[in-house]
Amino acid sequence: MATLCLICDDSSTAERYEIGDRPLVVGRGESADVKINDDALSRQHFLVLREDGGYLIEDLNSRNGTWLAGRRILAARLHHNDCILAGHTRFLFRERHLTAFCSPRTTGPYGTAIVAATSESEVLPFA
C-alpha cells in the first residue's frame, strides 16, 4: 500500500490519500478522487496507479504538466519519497515499508529474539 501526501508551504503534511488497487485521479474537478483547489491544476491532472508490484504516475494531458523530481513527465515509475508538483501544489509519494530490526542482545524466553517494529517515519528505503 502507498500514500500520496499533500504538502503545505511549510513542508508539513496537510492530507494523506491511500492508493489502493484502483487508480487515484488528482485534479480540481468534481470527478477527481483527490480534489484540490488550485486554478493551475486541470480538472483531471494526473493519476497514480498500481502496476506490476509498483506504482506509476501518468499525466492526463494537463495544461501545466506534471513534474516529478523537477522533471516534466508524461508517465513514470514512482519511488518512495518522490516529490510531485502539479500546478502550484506539491505532493509526496510514500511507499509503506514494514521493517523490523533485531538486536542480538535482546532475547526473550528460550533464546527467542525480541523484534521491535519501527514506524513509517523512522524507516529509510533500502538501496
Backbone as JSON, one array per atom type, in Angstrom:
{
  "sequence": "MATLCLICDDSSTAERYEIGDRPLVVGRGESADVKINDDALSRQHFLVLREDGGYLIEDLNSRNGTWLAGRRILAARLHHNDCILAGHTRFLFRERHLTAFCSPRTTGPYGTAIVAATSESEVLPFA",
  "N": [[0.85, -1.17, 0.0], [0.43, 2.28, -0.64], [0.9, 5.84, -0.18], [-0.28, 9.07, -1.04], [0.77, 12.19, -0.28], [-0.38, 15.4, 0.51], [1.35, 18.35, 0.46], [2.05, 21.11, 2.52], [2.88, 24.68, 2.39], [4.77, 25.08, 4.39], [6.08, 22.7, 4.43], [4.85, 20.69, 5.88], [2.58, 17.92, 6.26], [-0.56, 18.09, 4.84], [-2.78, 16.55, 4.01], [-3.51, 13.04, 3.55], [-3.66, 10.47, 1.19], [-4.72, 7.3, 0.53], [-3.45, 4.88, -1.7], [-4.91, 2.48, -3.45], [-6.02, -0.51, -5.03], [-7.34, 0.51, -7.25], [-6.92, 3.12, -9.7], [-5.88, 6.41, -8.65], [-7.15, 9.5, -9.16], [-6.09, 12.81, -9.53], [-6.96, 16.19, -9.3], [-8.69, 19.35, -10.01], [-11.34, 19.13, -10.56], [-14.77, 17.96, -10.14], [-15.01, 15.24, -10.66], [-12.61, 14.11, -9.91], [-10.71, 11.96, -7.78], [-9.12, 12.93, -5.77], [-9.62, 16.05, -4.86], [-8.4, 19.2, -5.45], [-8.08, 22.57, -4.63], [-6.84, 24.48, -6.76], [-6.14, 26.67, -9.16], [-4.28, 26.29, -11.17], [-4.24, 23.64, -11.68], [-5.44, 21.04, -13.8], [-8.77, 19.8, -14.51], [-8.8, 17.0, -14.34], [-5.86, 16.07, -13.54], [-3.51, 14.38, -13.0], [-2.83, 10.83, -12.58], [-2.35, 8.16, -10.25], [-1.33, 4.86, -10.22], [-1.39, 1.38, -9.41], [0.89, -1.02, -10.55], [2.33, -3.99, -11.72], [3.5, -4.68, -9.21], [4.52, -2.26, -8.4], [4.27, 1.35, -8.47], [2.84, 3.73, -10.68], [2.88, 6.98, -12.18], [0.86, 9.05, -14.13], [0.49, 11.68, -16.4], [-2.45, 13.43, -17.24], [-2.87, 14.7, -19.77], [-2.62, 17.35, -18.92], [-2.74, 20.96, -18.74], [-0.63, 22.42, -17.58], [1.24, 20.54, -16.98], [2.82, 17.72, -15.3], [5.15, 17.3, -12.78], [7.94, 15.5, -11.77], [10.26, 15.06, -9.37], [11.48, 17.43, -10.27], [11.43, 17.23, -13.05], [9.56, 17.34, -16.03], [6.99, 15.06, -16.74], [5.36, 12.49, -18.67], [4.63, 9.92, -18.1], [5.75, 7.84, -15.46], [7.66, 5.67, -13.3], [7.04, 5.48, -9.85], [8.88, 6.16, -6.85], [9.7, 5.59, -3.4], [9.35, 8.47, -1.42], [9.31, 10.27, -3.56], [8.94, 13.47, -5.01], [6.25, 15.36, -6.16], [5.04, 17.79, -8.39], [2.27, 19.61, -9.27], [0.51, 21.96, -10.99], [0.29, 24.52, -8.66], [0.7, 22.95, -6.54], [2.13, 20.71, -4.23], [3.12, 17.33, -3.8], [3.91, 14.34, -1.98], [5.1, 11.15, -2.53], [4.68, 8.18, -0.83], [5.81, 5.01, -0.02], [4.82, 2.27, 1.85], [6.98, 0.72, 3.98], [7.3, -2.07, 5.72], [9.26, -2.73, 8.23], [11.51, -4.38, 10.35], [13.7, -4.42, 13.14], [16.32, -6.15, 14.79], [17.94, -6.7, 17.79], [20.81, -8.35, 18.8], [21.34, -8.57, 21.51], [18.94, -8.49, 22.79], [16.83, -10.73, 24.04], [14.21, -13.13, 24.41], [12.2, -15.48, 26.28], [13.57, -18.78, 26.16], [15.6, -18.12, 24.41], [14.62, -16.73, 22.23], [14.48, -14.12, 19.8], [13.68, -10.72, 20.41], [11.78, -8.58, 18.57], [11.49, -5.31, 17.46], [9.25, -3.32, 15.81], [9.58, -0.57, 13.57], [8.28, 2.76, 13.17], [6.65, 4.21, 10.25], [7.8, 6.7, 9.66], [10.35, 6.44, 10.62], [11.65, 4.67, 9.03], [13.97, 4.08, 6.53], [14.27, 3.92, 3.0], [15.43, 0.92, 1.46], [18.45, 0.32, -0.32]],
  "CA": [[0.0, 0.0, 0.0], [1.19, 3.52, -0.73], [0.18, 7.05, 0.2], [0.04, 10.33, -1.68], [0.64, 13.22, 0.75], [-0.48, 16.79, 0.08], [2.35, 19.06, 1.24], [1.8, 22.55, 2.75], [4.01, 25.57, 2.12], [5.79, 24.91, 5.44], [6.56, 21.32, 4.25], [4.11, 19.72, 6.68], [1.59, 17.15, 5.5], [-1.92, 18.58, 5.05], [-3.71, 15.43, 3.8], [-2.94, 11.79, 3.06], [-4.6, 9.71, 0.37], [-4.27, 5.93, 0.32], [-3.51, 4.4, -3.07], [-5.28, 1.07, -3.4], [-5.95, -1.27, -6.28], [-7.85, 1.28, -8.39], [-6.17, 4.37, -9.9], [-6.26, 7.6, -7.89], [-7.08, 10.66, -10.05], [-5.89, 14.07, -8.83], [-7.29, 17.37, -10.1], [-9.57, 20.31, -9.34], [-12.71, 18.85, -10.97], [-15.63, 17.15, -9.28], [-14.84, 13.8, -10.92], [-11.32, 13.66, -9.39], [-10.73, 11.29, -6.48], [-8.49, 13.9, -4.88], [-9.98, 17.37, -5.37], [-7.51, 20.24, -4.92], [-8.46, 23.92, -5.05], [-5.66, 25.1, -7.36], [-6.52, 27.06, -10.51], [-3.27, 25.84, -12.12], [-4.47, 22.22, -11.94], [-6.5, 20.67, -14.71], [-9.86, 19.11, -13.8], [-8.18, 15.71, -14.07], [-4.48, 16.46, -13.83], [-2.68, 13.17, -13.1], [-3.3, 9.69, -11.81], [-1.37, 7.22, -9.71], [-1.89, 3.53, -10.26], [-0.54, 0.25, -9.04], [1.14, -1.88, -11.71], [3.48, -4.9, -11.63], [4.12, -4.62, -7.89], [4.99, -0.92, -8.12], [3.3, 2.42, -8.71], [3.13, 4.61, -11.8], [2.18, 8.25, -12.27], [0.61, 9.42, -15.52], [-0.13, 12.97, -16.64], [-3.69, 13.25, -18.0], [-2.91, 15.8, -20.74], [-2.83, 18.61, -18.18], [-2.2, 22.11, -19.46], [0.62, 22.88, -16.96], [2.17, 19.42, -16.81], [3.1, 17.07, -14.02], [6.59, 17.33, -12.58], [8.42, 14.51, -10.83], [11.67, 15.33, -9.03], [11.98, 18.56, -11.06], [11.37, 16.97, -14.49], [8.21, 17.15, -16.55], [6.81, 13.67, -17.17], [4.08, 12.02, -19.19], [4.42, 8.73, -17.28], [6.99, 7.43, -14.81], [7.54, 4.8, -12.13], [7.24, 6.22, -8.61], [9.72, 5.57, -5.82], [9.49, 6.13, -2.07], [9.77, 9.86, -1.18], [9.31, 11.1, -4.76], [8.24, 14.75, -4.91], [5.44, 15.62, -7.35], [4.49, 19.14, -8.48], [1.19, 19.75, -10.26], [0.02, 23.32, -10.76], [1.05, 25.13, -7.55], [0.51, 22.02, -5.44], [3.18, 19.71, -4.06], [2.75, 16.05, -3.2], [5.0, 13.41, -1.68], [4.69, 9.76, -2.67], [5.28, 7.35, 0.22], [5.51, 3.58, -0.04], [4.99, 1.73, 3.2], [7.95, -0.36, 4.14], [7.18, -2.65, 7.04], [10.61, -3.2, 8.51], [11.77, -4.64, 11.76], [15.11, -4.52, 13.49], [16.52, -7.09, 15.88], [19.2, -6.54, 18.49], [21.2, -9.67, 19.3], [21.39, -8.56, 22.97], [17.58, -8.55, 23.3], [16.26, -12.04, 23.83], [13.09, -13.49, 25.25], [12.3, -16.84, 26.8], [14.09, -19.84, 25.3], [16.55, -17.57, 23.46], [13.99, -16.1, 21.07], [14.82, -12.71, 19.61], [12.58, -9.77, 20.52], [11.87, -7.71, 17.41], [10.69, -4.1, 17.58], [8.95, -2.71, 14.5], [9.72, 0.87, 13.55], [7.19, 3.46, 12.5], [6.93, 4.56, 8.85], [8.65, 7.88, 9.59], [11.7, 6.08, 11.0], [12.18, 3.71, 8.09], [14.58, 4.6, 5.31], [14.19, 2.92, 1.93], [16.65, 0.13, 1.24], [19.05, 0.52, -1.64]],
  "C": [[0.9, 1.23, 0.0], [0.28, 4.7, -0.4], [0.67, 8.22, -0.63], [-0.25, 11.42, -0.64], [0.59, 14.59, 0.1], [0.41, 17.6, 1.02], [2.02, 20.55, 1.31], [3.05, 23.37, 2.41], [5.13, 25.44, 3.16], [6.36, 23.49, 5.47], [5.89, 20.31, 5.17], [3.1, 19.02, 5.78], [0.19, 17.64, 5.85], [-2.93, 17.45, 4.98], [-2.92, 14.22, 3.32], [-4.01, 11.02, 2.33], [-4.01, 8.34, 0.11], [-4.44, 5.55, -1.15], [-3.74, 2.9, -3.01], [-5.11, 0.41, -4.75], [-6.48, -0.49, -7.48], [-7.07, 2.59, -8.49], [-6.76, 5.52, -9.08], [-6.05, 8.81, -8.79], [-7.02, 11.93, -9.21], [-6.21, 15.22, -9.77], [-8.19, 18.32, -9.33], [-11.04, 20.07, -9.66], [-13.46, 17.95, -10.02], [-15.42, 15.66, -9.48], [-13.5, 13.26, -10.41], [-11.51, 12.98, -8.04], [-10.16, 12.21, -5.4], [-8.73, 15.27, -5.49], [-9.15, 18.43, -4.66], [-7.94, 21.58, -5.48], [-7.2, 24.66, -5.5], [-6.01, 25.39, -8.81], [-5.51, 26.62, -11.58], [-3.36, 24.34, -12.41], [-5.56, 22.06, -12.99], [-7.59, 19.94, -13.91], [-9.46, 17.68, -13.43], [-6.73, 15.85, -14.5], [-3.55, 15.26, -14.0], [-3.34, 12.04, -12.34], [-2.12, 8.87, -11.34], [-2.04, 5.86, -9.7], [-0.86, 2.49, -9.88], [-0.37, -0.64, -10.26], [2.41, -2.69, -11.48], [4.23, -4.77, -10.3], [4.68, -3.26, -7.53], [3.9, 0.09, -8.4], [3.79, 3.31, -9.84], [2.35, 5.9, -11.63], [2.04, 8.58, -13.75], [-0.05, 10.79, -15.57], [-1.35, 12.74, -17.53], [-3.91, 14.41, -18.97], [-3.23, 17.13, -20.07], [-2.19, 19.77, -18.92], [-0.86, 22.58, -18.88], [1.61, 21.76, -16.68], [2.26, 18.9, -15.39], [4.61, 16.92, -13.92], [6.97, 16.34, -11.48], [9.91, 14.75, -10.61], [12.27, 16.4, -9.94], [11.94, 18.37, -12.57], [9.94, 16.73, -14.92], [8.09, 15.73, -17.11], [5.45, 13.48, -17.83], [3.66, 10.78, -18.4], [5.77, 8.34, -16.69], [6.67, 6.48, -13.66], [7.85, 5.65, -10.89], [8.1, 5.42, -7.64], [9.43, 6.27, -4.49], [10.11, 7.53, -1.94], [9.9, 10.69, -2.45], [8.45, 12.34, -4.53], [7.55, 15.05, -6.24], [4.93, 17.05, -7.28], [3.48, 19.16, -9.61], [0.52, 21.09, -9.99], [0.91, 23.99, -9.73], [1.07, 24.2, -6.34], [1.6, 20.96, -5.43], [2.63, 18.48, -3.35], [4.02, 15.27, -2.91], [4.43, 12.01, -1.78], [5.43, 8.94, -1.62], [4.84, 5.91, 0.03], [5.74, 3.06, 1.36], [5.97, 0.58, 3.17], [7.8, -0.87, 5.56], [8.49, -3.34, 7.35], [10.77, -3.42, 10.0], [13.27, -4.78, 11.96], [15.23, -5.42, 14.71], [17.9, -6.85, 16.48], [19.6, -7.89, 19.07], [21.25, -9.73, 20.82], [20.01, -8.71, 23.59], [16.99, -9.91, 22.99], [15.12, -12.27, 24.82], [13.29, -14.9, 25.79], [12.8, -17.82, 25.74], [15.01, -19.3, 24.2], [15.95, -16.95, 22.22], [14.35, -14.63, 21.01], [13.56, -11.86, 19.74], [12.78, -8.73, 19.43], [10.95, -6.52, 17.62], [10.49, -3.51, 16.2], [9.1, -1.21, 14.63], [8.52, 1.49, 12.89], [7.62, 3.85, 11.1], [7.91, 5.73, 8.77], [10.1, 7.57, 9.93], [12.37, 5.16, 9.99], [12.74, 4.41, 6.87], [14.49, 3.53, 4.25], [15.52, 2.2, 1.78], [17.14, 0.36, -0.17], [18.94, -0.73, -2.46]]
}
